[in-house]
PDB file of C-alpha atoms in Angstrom:
ATOM      1  CA  MET L   1     146.903   5.008 177.062  1.00  0.00           C
ATOM      2  CA  ALA L   2     145.773   7.550 179.673  1.00  0.00           C
ATOM      3  CA  THR L   3     142.220   8.807 179.648  1.00  0.00           C
ATOM      4  CA  ASN L   4     140.428  11.734 181.189  1.00  0.00           C
ATOM      5  CA  PRO L   5     136.863  11.165 182.376  1.00  0.00           C
ATOM      6  CA  VAL L   6     135.964  14.872 182.130  1.00  0.00           C
ATOM      7  CA  VAL L   7     135.775  15.590 178.415  1.00  0.00           C
ATOM      8  CA  GLY L   8     134.058  18.976 178.587  1.00  0.00           C
ATOM      9  CA  PHE L   9     130.651  18.484 177.056  1.00  0.00           C
ATOM     10  CA  ALA L  10     128.323  21.466 177.286  1.00  0.00           C
ATOM     11  CA  PRO L  11     124.559  20.867 177.140  1.00  0.00           C
ATOM     12  CA  GLY L  12     123.526  20.130 173.561  1.00  0.00           C
ATOM     13  CA  THR L  13     127.098  19.564 172.366  1.00  0.00           C
ATOM     14  CA  GLN L  14     127.364  17.670 169.085  1.00  0.00           C
ATOM     15  CA  VAL L  15     130.436  15.496 168.623  1.00  0.00           C
ATOM     16  CA  MET L  16     132.285  14.340 165.542  1.00  0.00           C
ATOM     17  CA  SER L  17     132.174  10.616 164.889  1.00  0.00           C
ATOM     18  CA  LYS L  18     135.508   8.847 165.006  1.00  0.00           C
ATOM     19  CA  PRO L  19     136.745   7.759 161.550  1.00  0.00           C
ATOM     20  CA  ALA L  20     136.891   4.032 160.938  1.00  0.00           C
ATOM     21  CA  SER L  21     140.625   4.131 160.242  1.00  0.00           C
ATOM     22  CA  GLY L  22     143.419   6.647 160.091  1.00  0.00           C
ATOM     23  CA  ALA L  23     146.388   7.239 157.829  1.00  0.00           C
ATOM     24  CA  PRO L  24     149.498   5.036 158.104  1.00  0.00           C
ATOM     25  CA  ASN L  25     151.632   5.878 161.151  1.00  0.00           C
ATOM     26  CA  CYS L  26     148.816   8.055 162.495  1.00  0.00           C
ATOM     27  CA  PRO L  27     149.103   8.542 166.287  1.00  0.00           C
ATOM     28  CA  PRO L  28     146.036   7.268 168.178  1.00  0.00           C
ATOM     29  CA  GLY L  29     143.303   9.897 168.281  1.00  0.00           C
ATOM     30  CA  LEU L  30     144.549  11.969 165.346  1.00  0.00           C
ATOM     31  CA  GLU L  31     142.377  10.015 162.883  1.00  0.00           C
ATOM     32  CA  TYR L  32     139.828  12.836 163.075  1.00  0.00           C
ATOM     33  CA  LEU L  33     142.312  15.223 161.483  1.00  0.00           C
ATOM     34  CA  THR L  34     142.629  13.151 158.306  1.00  0.00           C
ATOM     35  CA  GLN L  35     139.142  14.377 157.282  1.00  0.00           C
ATOM     36  CA  LEU L  36     139.545  18.023 158.278  1.00  0.00           C
ATOM     37  CA  ASP L  37     141.015  21.115 156.641  1.00  0.00           C
ATOM     38  CA  GLN L  38     140.049  23.513 159.421  1.00  0.00           C
ATOM     39  CA  LEU L  39     139.445  23.654 163.152  1.00  0.00           C
ATOM     40  CA  ILE L  40     137.629  26.125 165.373  1.00  0.00           C
ATOM     41  CA  VAL L  41     138.987  26.752 168.873  1.00  0.00           C
ATOM     42  CA  HIS L  42     136.603  28.288 171.432  1.00  0.00           C
ATOM     43  CA  GLN L  43     137.861  29.131 174.909  1.00  0.00           C
ATOM     44  CA  GLN L  44     135.331  28.430 177.637  1.00  0.00           C
ATOM     45  CA  LEU L  45     134.123  31.294 179.808  1.00  0.00           C
ATOM     46  CA  GLU L  46     135.243  31.162 183.452  1.00  0.00           C
ATOM     47  CA  VAL L  47     132.760  33.154 185.542  1.00  0.00           C
ATOM     48  CA  MET L  48     134.950  33.097 188.667  1.00  0.00           C
ATOM     49  CA  GLU L  49     137.799  34.630 186.663  1.00  0.00           C
ATOM     50  CA  ILE L  50     135.569  37.610 185.862  1.00  0.00           C
ATOM     51  CA  LEU L  51     134.380  37.969 189.472  1.00  0.00           C
ATOM     52  CA  THR L  52     137.766  37.606 191.173  1.00  0.00           C
ATOM     53  CA  GLY L  53     140.209  38.962 188.575  1.00  0.00           C
ATOM     54  CA  PHE L  54     142.480  35.919 189.054  1.00  0.00           C
ATOM     55  CA  ASP L  55     143.619  33.802 186.125  1.00  0.00           C
ATOM     56  CA  PHE L  56     142.010  30.362 186.110  1.00  0.00           C
ATOM     57  CA  LYS L  57     143.118  27.360 184.092  1.00  0.00           C
ATOM     58  CA  ASN L  58     142.107  27.798 180.461  1.00  0.00           C
ATOM     59  CA  ARG L  59     139.829  25.292 178.757  1.00  0.00           C
ATOM     60  CA  TYR L  60     138.986  25.044 175.064  1.00  0.00           C
ATOM     61  CA  GLN L  61     136.525  23.262 172.825  1.00  0.00           C
ATOM     62  CA  ILE L  62     138.082  22.310 169.482  1.00  0.00           C
ATOM     63  CA  LYS L  63     135.435  21.858 166.781  1.00  0.00           C
ATOM     64  CA  ASN L  64     135.124  21.149 163.079  1.00  0.00           C
ATOM     65  CA  SER L  65     133.471  23.498 160.587  1.00  0.00           C
ATOM     66  CA  LEU L  66     130.049  21.983 161.398  1.00  0.00           C
ATOM     67  CA  GLY L  67     130.379  22.959 165.049  1.00  0.00           C
ATOM     68  CA  GLN L  68     130.901  19.364 166.191  1.00  0.00           C
ATOM     69  CA  GLN L  69     133.354  18.909 169.032  1.00  0.00           C
ATOM     70  CA  VAL L  70     136.487  17.047 167.952  1.00  0.00           C
ATOM     71  CA  TYR L  71     138.725  17.572 170.977  1.00  0.00           C
ATOM     72  CA  PHE L  72     138.706  19.209 174.384  1.00  0.00           C
ATOM     73  CA  ALA L  73     141.801  20.981 175.753  1.00  0.00           C
ATOM     74  CA  TYR L  74     142.475  21.837 179.374  1.00  0.00           C
ATOM     75  CA  GLU L  75     145.405  23.608 180.988  1.00  0.00           C
ATOM     76  CA  GLU L  76     147.419  22.239 183.892  1.00  0.00           C
ATOM     77  CA  SER L  77     149.391  24.886 185.782  1.00  0.00           C
ATOM     78  CA  SER L  78     149.998  26.039 189.344  1.00  0.00           C
ATOM     79  CA  PHE L  79     148.132  28.880 191.036  1.00  0.00           C
ATOM     80  CA  CYS L  80     151.437  30.693 191.707  1.00  0.00           C
ATOM     81  CA  CYS L  81     152.393  30.590 188.015  1.00  0.00           C
ATOM     82  CA  ARG L  82     149.007  31.957 186.972  1.00  0.00           C
ATOM     83  CA  CYS L  83     149.103  34.650 189.671  1.00  0.00           C
ATOM     84  CA  TRP L  84     152.646  35.921 189.209  1.00  0.00           C
ATOM     85  CA  CYS L  85     153.570  34.986 185.629  1.00  0.00           C
ATOM     86  CA  GLN L  86     150.075  35.365 184.145  1.00  0.00           C
ATOM     87  CA  SER L  87     150.210  34.911 180.338  1.00  0.00           C
ATOM     88  CA  HIS L  88     153.961  34.128 180.505  1.00  0.00           C
ATOM     89  CA  ARG L  89     153.372  31.081 182.695  1.00  0.00           C
ATOM     90  CA  GLU L  90     154.603  27.549 182.236  1.00  0.00           C
ATOM     91  CA  PHE L  91     151.851  25.028 181.539  1.00  0.00           C
ATOM     92  CA  ASN L  92     150.895  21.642 180.188  1.00  0.00           C
ATOM     93  CA  MET L  93     147.908  21.580 177.840  1.00  0.00           C
ATOM     94  CA  THR L  94     146.241  18.176 177.562  1.00  0.00           C
ATOM     95  CA  ILE L  95     143.985  17.560 174.563  1.00  0.00           C
ATOM     96  CA  THR L  96     141.548  14.645 174.660  1.00  0.00           C
ATOM     97  CA  ASP L  97     139.110  13.222 172.169  1.00  0.00           C
ATOM     98  CA  ASN L  98     135.416  12.746 172.928  1.00  0.00           C
ATOM     99  CA  THR L  99     136.058   9.425 174.707  1.00  0.00           C
ATOM    100  CA  GLY L 100     138.557  11.007 177.114  1.00  0.00           C
ATOM    101  CA  LEU L 101     141.632   9.556 175.385  1.00  0.00           C
ATOM    102  CA  GLN L 102     144.652  11.840 175.803  1.00  0.00           C
ATOM    103  CA  VAL L 103     145.632  12.556 172.208  1.00  0.00           C
ATOM    104  CA  ILE L 104     147.989  15.551 172.341  1.00  0.00           C
ATOM    105  CA  LYS L 105     150.086  17.133 175.062  1.00  0.00           C
ATOM    106  CA  ILE L 106     151.456  20.652 174.675  1.00  0.00           C
ATOM    107  CA  HIS L 107     154.167  21.769 177.094  1.00  0.00           C
ATOM    108  CA  ARG L 108     155.268  25.373 177.446  1.00  0.00           C
ATOM    109  CA  PRO L 109     158.445  25.711 179.547  1.00  0.00           C
ATOM    110  CA  TRP L 110     158.977  28.842 181.613  1.00  0.00           C
ATOM    111  CA  LYS L 111     161.452  31.331 180.145  1.00  0.00           C
ATOM    112  CA  CYS L 112     163.022  33.837 182.522  1.00  0.00           C
ATOM    113  CA  CYS L 113     163.311  36.623 179.927  1.00  0.00           C
ATOM    114  CA  SER L 114     159.989  36.142 178.160  1.00  0.00           C
ATOM    115  CA  SER L 115     158.934  39.636 177.147  1.00  0.00           C
ATOM    116  CA  ALA L 116     155.316  39.630 175.990  1.00  0.00           C
ATOM    117  CA  GLY L 117     156.100  38.589 172.458  1.00  0.00           C
ATOM    118  CA  SER L 118     159.016  40.945 171.872  1.00  0.00           C
ATOM    119  CA  CYS L 119     160.348  40.384 168.340  1.00  0.00           C
ATOM    120  CA  TRP L 120     163.803  41.868 168.890  1.00  0.00           C
ATOM    121  CA  CYS L 121     165.541  39.501 171.287  1.00  0.00           C
ATOM    122  CA  ALA L 122     163.873  36.151 170.533  1.00  0.00           C
ATOM    123  CA  ASP L 123     166.927  34.844 168.662  1.00  0.00           C
ATOM    124  CA  SER L 124     169.552  36.340 170.968  1.00  0.00           C
ATOM    125  CA  ALA L 125     169.269  33.723 173.742  1.00  0.00           C
ATOM    126  CA  ASP L 126     167.243  30.630 174.516  1.00  0.00           C
ATOM    127  CA  CYS L 127     165.906  32.262 177.689  1.00  0.00           C
ATOM    128  CA  CYS L 128     164.234  34.963 175.546  1.00  0.00           C
ATOM    129  CA  SER L 129     162.565  32.659 173.030  1.00  0.00           C
ATOM    130  CA  ASP L 130     159.166  31.271 174.038  1.00  0.00           C
ATOM    131  CA  GLU L 131     158.301  27.829 172.736  1.00  0.00           C
ATOM    132  CA  VAL L 132     155.877  24.949 173.071  1.00  0.00           C
ATOM    133  CA  ILE L 133     156.599  21.260 172.594  1.00  0.00           C
ATOM    134  CA  VAL L 134     153.877  19.125 171.010  1.00  0.00           C
ATOM    135  CA  GLU L 135     153.631  15.416 171.819  1.00  0.00           C
ATOM    136  CA  SER L 136     151.300  12.870 170.192  1.00  0.00           C
ATOM    137  CA  PRO L 137     150.748  10.483 171.789  1.00  0.00           C
ATOM    138  CA  PRO L 138     151.878  12.087 175.083  1.00  0.00           C
ATOM    139  CA  GLY L 139     155.547  11.268 175.574  1.00  0.00           C
ATOM    140  CA  GLN L 140     156.464  11.271 171.876  1.00  0.00           C
ATOM    141  CA  VAL L 141     157.567  14.633 170.494  1.00  0.00           C
ATOM    142  CA  VAL L 142     156.182  15.420 167.026  1.00  0.00           C
ATOM    143  CA  ALA L 143     156.869  19.164 166.789  1.00  0.00           C
ATOM    144  CA  LYS L 144     158.271  22.280 168.445  1.00  0.00           C
ATOM    145  CA  ILE L 145     157.010  25.795 167.888  1.00  0.00           C
ATOM    146  CA  ARG L 146     159.489  28.536 168.694  1.00  0.00           C
ATOM    147  CA  HIS L 147     159.167  32.309 168.890  1.00  0.00           C
ATOM    148  CA  ALA L 148     161.693  33.557 166.324  1.00  0.00           C
ATOM    149  CA  GLY L 149     163.319  36.951 166.082  1.00  0.00           C
ATOM    150  CA  SER L 150     162.144  39.671 163.712  1.00  0.00           C
ATOM    151  CA  LYS L 151     162.338  43.435 163.562  1.00  0.00           C
ATOM    152  CA  TRP L 152     158.600  44.071 163.846  1.00  0.00           C
ATOM    153  CA  LEU L 153     156.156  41.333 162.855  1.00  0.00           C
ATOM    154  CA  PRO L 154     155.306  38.412 165.173  1.00  0.00           C
ATOM    155  CA  HIS L 155     157.202  35.391 163.877  1.00  0.00           C
ATOM    156  CA  LEU L 156     157.041  31.714 164.876  1.00  0.00           C
ATOM    157  CA  GLU L 157     158.924  28.713 163.523  1.00  0.00           C
ATOM    158  CA  VAL L 158     157.289  25.279 163.413  1.00  0.00           C
ATOM    159  CA  LYS L 159     159.806  22.422 163.566  1.00  0.00           C
ATOM    160  CA  ASP L 160     159.271  18.686 163.218  1.00  0.00           C
ATOM    161  CA  ALA L 161     160.598  15.951 165.500  1.00  0.00           C
ATOM    162  CA  THR L 162     164.026  16.147 163.817  1.00  0.00           C
ATOM    163  CA  ASP L 163     164.267  19.891 164.586  1.00  0.00           C
ATOM    164  CA  GLN L 164     163.877  20.853 160.925  1.00  0.00           C
ATOM    165  CA  VAL L 165     161.823  23.950 160.094  1.00  0.00           C
ATOM    166  CA  VAL L 166     158.553  23.011 158.372  1.00  0.00           C
ATOM    167  CA  PHE L 167     156.546  26.248 158.577  1.00  0.00           C
ATOM    168  CA  HIS L 168     156.991  29.927 159.283  1.00  0.00           C
ATOM    169  CA  ILE L 169     154.099  31.799 160.875  1.00  0.00           C
ATOM    170  CA  TRP L 170     153.924  35.578 160.458  1.00  0.00           C
ATOM    171  CA  GLY L 171     151.482  37.721 162.392  1.00  0.00           C
ATOM    172  CA  PRO L 172     149.820  41.010 161.456  1.00  0.00           C
ATOM    173  CA  SER L 173     151.748  44.253 161.292  1.00  0.00           C
ATOM    174  CA  CYS L 174     149.094  46.258 163.139  1.00  0.00           C
ATOM    175  CA  CYS L 175     148.443  46.384 166.858  1.00  0.00           C
ATOM    176  CA  LEU L 176     147.469  42.924 168.136  1.00  0.00           C
ATOM    177  CA  CYS L 177     144.163  43.949 169.651  1.00  0.00           C
ATOM    178  CA  GLN L 178     140.496  44.002 168.706  1.00  0.00           C
ATOM    179  CA  THR L 179     137.932  46.590 169.766  1.00  0.00           C
ATOM    180  CA  ILE L 180     134.301  47.416 169.036  1.00  0.00           C
ATOM    181  CA  CYS L 181     135.558  49.673 166.233  1.00  0.00           C
ATOM    182  CA  CYS L 182     138.023  47.077 164.911  1.00  0.00           C
ATOM    183  CA  THR L 183     136.484  43.606 164.784  1.00  0.00           C
ATOM    184  CA  GLU L 184     138.425  42.149 161.858  1.00  0.00           C
ATOM    185  CA  ASP L 185     140.259  38.866 162.316  1.00  0.00           C
ATOM    186  CA  LEU L 186     143.912  38.945 163.346  1.00  0.00           C
ATOM    187  CA  ASP L 187     145.568  36.655 160.795  1.00  0.00           C
ATOM    188  CA  PHE L 188     148.729  34.688 161.554  1.00  0.00           C
ATOM    189  CA  LYS L 189     149.580  33.337 158.110  1.00  0.00           C
ATOM    190  CA  VAL L 190     151.318  29.973 157.779  1.00  0.00           C
ATOM    191  CA  TYR L 191     154.037  29.720 155.114  1.00  0.00           C
ATOM    192  CA  SER L 192     156.097  26.799 153.871  1.00  0.00           C
ATOM    193  CA  LYS L 193     159.710  26.507 154.980  1.00  0.00           C
ATOM    194  CA  ASP L 194     160.840  28.693 152.063  1.00  0.00           C
ATOM    195  CA  GLY L 195     158.839  31.518 153.666  1.00  0.00           C
ATOM    196  CA  GLU L 196     157.054  32.371 150.399  1.00  0.00           C
ATOM    197  CA  THR L 197     154.181  29.908 149.823  1.00  0.00           C
ATOM    198  CA  GLU L 198     151.132  30.426 152.026  1.00  0.00           C
ATOM    199  CA  VAL L 199     149.747  27.058 153.133  1.00  0.00           C
ATOM    200  CA  GLY L 200     147.403  27.921 155.991  1.00  0.00           C
ATOM    201  CA  ASN L 201     146.177  30.488 158.463  1.00  0.00           C
ATOM    202  CA  ILE L 202     145.538  30.896 162.183  1.00  0.00           C
ATOM    203  CA  ALA L 203     142.971  33.637 162.781  1.00  0.00           C
ATOM    204  CA  LYS L 204     142.096  35.243 166.099  1.00  0.00           C
ATOM    205  CA  GLN L 205     138.379  35.846 165.621  1.00  0.00           C
ATOM    206  CA  TRP L 206     136.141  38.503 167.180  1.00  0.00           C
ATOM    207  CA  ALA L 207     134.281  36.836 170.086  1.00  0.00           C
ATOM    208  CA  GLY L 208     131.669  39.545 170.638  1.00  0.00           C
ATOM    209  CA  ALA L 209     131.722  42.927 172.377  1.00  0.00           C
ATOM    210  CA  VAL L 210     130.906  41.660 175.874  1.00  0.00           C
ATOM    211  CA  ARG L 211     133.416  38.798 175.817  1.00  0.00           C
ATOM    212  CA  GLU L 212     136.186  40.911 174.280  1.00  0.00           C
ATOM    213  CA  CYS L 213     135.721  43.876 176.658  1.00  0.00           C
ATOM    214  CA  PHE L 214     135.034  42.104 179.946  1.00  0.00           C
ATOM    215  CA  THR L 215     136.780  38.735 179.630  1.00  0.00           C
ATOM    216  CA  LYS L 216     139.932  37.163 178.204  1.00  0.00           C
ATOM    217  CA  VAL L 217     137.995  34.562 176.211  1.00  0.00           C
ATOM    218  CA  SER L 218     139.483  33.896 172.751  1.00  0.00           C
ATOM    219  CA  HIS L 219     138.135  32.336 169.552  1.00  0.00           C
ATOM    220  CA  PHE L 220     140.447  31.015 166.819  1.00  0.00           C
ATOM    221  CA  GLY L 221     140.057  29.500 163.375  1.00  0.00           C
ATOM    222  CA  ILE L 222     142.803  27.231 161.968  1.00  0.00           C
ATOM    223  CA  GLN L 223     143.039  26.419 158.258  1.00  0.00           C
ATOM    224  CA  PHE L 224     145.425  23.914 156.644  1.00  0.00           C
ATOM    225  CA  PRO L 225     145.570  21.588 153.603  1.00  0.00           C
ATOM    226  CA  ILE L 226     143.396  18.510 154.088  1.00  0.00           C
ATOM    227  CA  ASP L 227     146.270  16.249 152.964  1.00  0.00           C
ATOM    228  CA  LEU L 228     148.749  17.740 155.450  1.00  0.00           C
ATOM    229  CA  ASP L 229     150.435  15.248 157.790  1.00  0.00           C
ATOM    230  CA  VAL L 230     148.226  14.902 160.890  1.00  0.00           C
ATOM    231  CA  LYS L 231     151.269  15.489 163.094  1.00  0.00           C
ATOM    232  CA  MET L 232     151.760  18.894 161.489  1.00  0.00           C
ATOM    233  CA  LYS L 233     148.052  19.642 161.932  1.00  0.00           C
ATOM    234  CA  ALA L 234     148.556  18.901 165.626  1.00  0.00           C
ATOM    235  CA  ALA L 235     151.593  21.193 165.535  1.00  0.00           C
ATOM    236  CA  LEU L 236     149.415  24.049 164.246  1.00  0.00           C
ATOM    237  CA  VAL L 237     147.079  23.495 167.194  1.00  0.00           C
ATOM    238  CA  GLY L 238     150.143  23.870 169.412  1.00  0.00           C
ATOM    239  CA  ALA L 239     151.111  27.037 167.533  1.00  0.00           C
ATOM    240  CA  THR L 240     147.619  28.408 168.187  1.00  0.00           C
ATOM    241  CA  MET L 241     148.096  27.893 171.917  1.00  0.00           C
ATOM    242  CA  LEU L 242     151.440  29.698 171.845  1.00  0.00           C
ATOM    243  CA  ILE L 243     149.873  32.595 169.924  1.00  0.00           C
ATOM    244  CA  GLU L 244     147.053  32.691 172.474  1.00  0.00           C
ATOM    245  CA  TYR L 245     149.341  33.020 175.499  1.00  0.00           C
ATOM    246  CA  LEU L 246     152.204  34.938 173.906  1.00  0.00           C
ATOM    247  CA  TYR L 247     150.241  37.602 172.055  1.00  0.00           C
ATOM    248  CA  ILE L 248     146.475  37.506 172.642  1.00  0.00           C
ATOM    249  CA  GLU L 249     145.979  36.775 176.348  1.00  0.00           C
ATOM    250  CA  SER L 250     148.558  39.349 177.408  1.00  0.00           C
ATOM    251  CA  GLN L 251     146.827  42.002 175.263  1.00  0.00           C
ATOM    252  CA  ASN L 252     143.371  40.993 176.513  1.00  0.00           C
ATOM    253  CA  GLY L 253     144.578  41.112 180.103  1.00  0.00           C
ATOM    254  CA  GLN L 254     145.940  44.638 179.684  1.00  0.00           C
ATOM    255  CA  GLN L 255     142.745  45.783 177.946  1.00  0.00           C
ATOM    256  CA  GLN L 256     140.559  44.254 180.659  1.00  0.00           C
ATOM    257  CA  GLN L 257     142.682  45.821 183.398  1.00  0.00           C
ATOM    258  CA  ARG L 258     142.409  49.260 181.780  1.00  0.00           C
ATOM    259  CA  LEU L 259     138.632  48.871 181.552  1.00  0.00           C
ATOM    260  CA  MET L 260     138.410  47.774 185.191  1.00  0.00           C
ATOM    261  CA  ASN L 261     140.541  50.752 186.258  1.00  0.00           C
ATOM    262  CA  LYS L 262     138.216  53.144 184.392  1.00  0.00           C
ATOM    263  CA  MET L 263     135.165  51.552 185.992  1.00  0.00           C
ATOM    264  CA  MET L 264     136.785  51.805 189.428  1.00  0.00           C
ATOM    265  CA  ARG L 265     137.549  55.491 188.913  1.00  0.00           C
ATOM    266  CA  LEU L 266     133.952  56.032 187.774  1.00  0.00           C
ATOM    267  CA  HIS L 267     132.681  54.342 190.946  1.00  0.00           C
ATOM    268  CA  VAL L 268     134.967  56.491 193.117  1.00  0.00           C
ATOM    269  CA  VAL L 269     133.819  59.701 191.417  1.00  0.00           C
ATOM    270  CA  THR L 270     130.174  58.675 191.770  1.00  0.00           C
ATOM    271  CA  LEU L 271     130.689  57.901 195.455  1.00  0.00           C
ATOM    272  CA  GLU L 272     132.400  61.263 196.003  1.00  0.00           C
ATOM    273  CA  VAL L 273     129.462  63.084 194.345  1.00  0.00           C
ATOM    274  CA  ILE L 274     126.996  61.261 196.584  1.00  0.00           C
ATOM    275  CA  ILE L 275     128.990  61.990 199.743  1.00  0.00           C
ATOM    276  CA  ASN L 276     129.475  65.657 198.859  1.00  0.00           C
ATOM    277  CA  SER L 277     125.742  66.055 198.238  1.00  0.00           C
ATOM    278  CA  LEU L 278     124.730  64.646 201.634  1.00  0.00           C
ATOM    279  CA  PRO L 279     125.193  67.883 203.698  1.00  0.00           C
ATOM    280  CA  THR L 280     123.189  69.871 201.136  1.00  0.00           C
ATOM    281  CA  MET L 281     120.408  67.334 201.259  1.00  0.00           C
ATOM    282  CA  GLN L 282     120.350  67.506 205.056  1.00  0.00           C
ATOM    283  CA  CYS L 283     120.189  71.321 205.061  1.00  0.00           C
ATOM    284  CA  ASN L 284     117.349  71.389 202.558  1.00  0.00           C
ATOM    285  CA  SER L 285     115.366  68.921 204.616  1.00  0.00           C
ATOM    286  CA  MET L 286     115.505  71.025 207.829  1.00  0.00           C
TER     287      MET L 286
END
């Protein structure tokens, strides 16, 4: 089994102890999930991304409700994809446990007609429907999460390894953005395959004014039944990553760009005022 020596420990990080044994047919490394009914996903801040404006590879700490790190996720993608395709890019997301064991792999293929989470054409053609494929262990598909068509609300389908729908995920009806005046969670509710029984929730949480306004850092909370199959818990982690790139990161990028444009215009105006005042200052000094 492949391992990654860089697990992503920050100073003072507490880690969750590995359970003595997992459930029957539990993929290696998913034993942690047998004891959990929620996960917290915190994207790590990339300082160079703020300074340069270029998209860097995303990295995430995945924690339990006590704040103990359970997994670490890191993106693998090319510079060209991040530069030109931005939040629509193809990527592989590798998730390791605290020993560096590669537990989950999430692959997002590139779709030529991906349209920033458009609900109208997702079912019309495969090239319009974003998806991620979840493998655990890497190389063995356990789930697929597909962007499904709807008239207005964000809608995802979670399918198992046999391509059968297990969950429907419906997003909020309001604008998918958070501001200083609107800090409530953005809830993507998880329903059973009948589309009526709510069984979980994926919430985009407010990360703080500075992070939300000046960065594209995201915080998520994932809730699910504690007795849910660990493979489906891993699938909901994959769904969170698709939500992040399909809906949240694209919105955050647009918001950050608008803020940067306003700041640039403010700098230009300030510079013009200073330049225009120079002759007056010279005349007064003579």
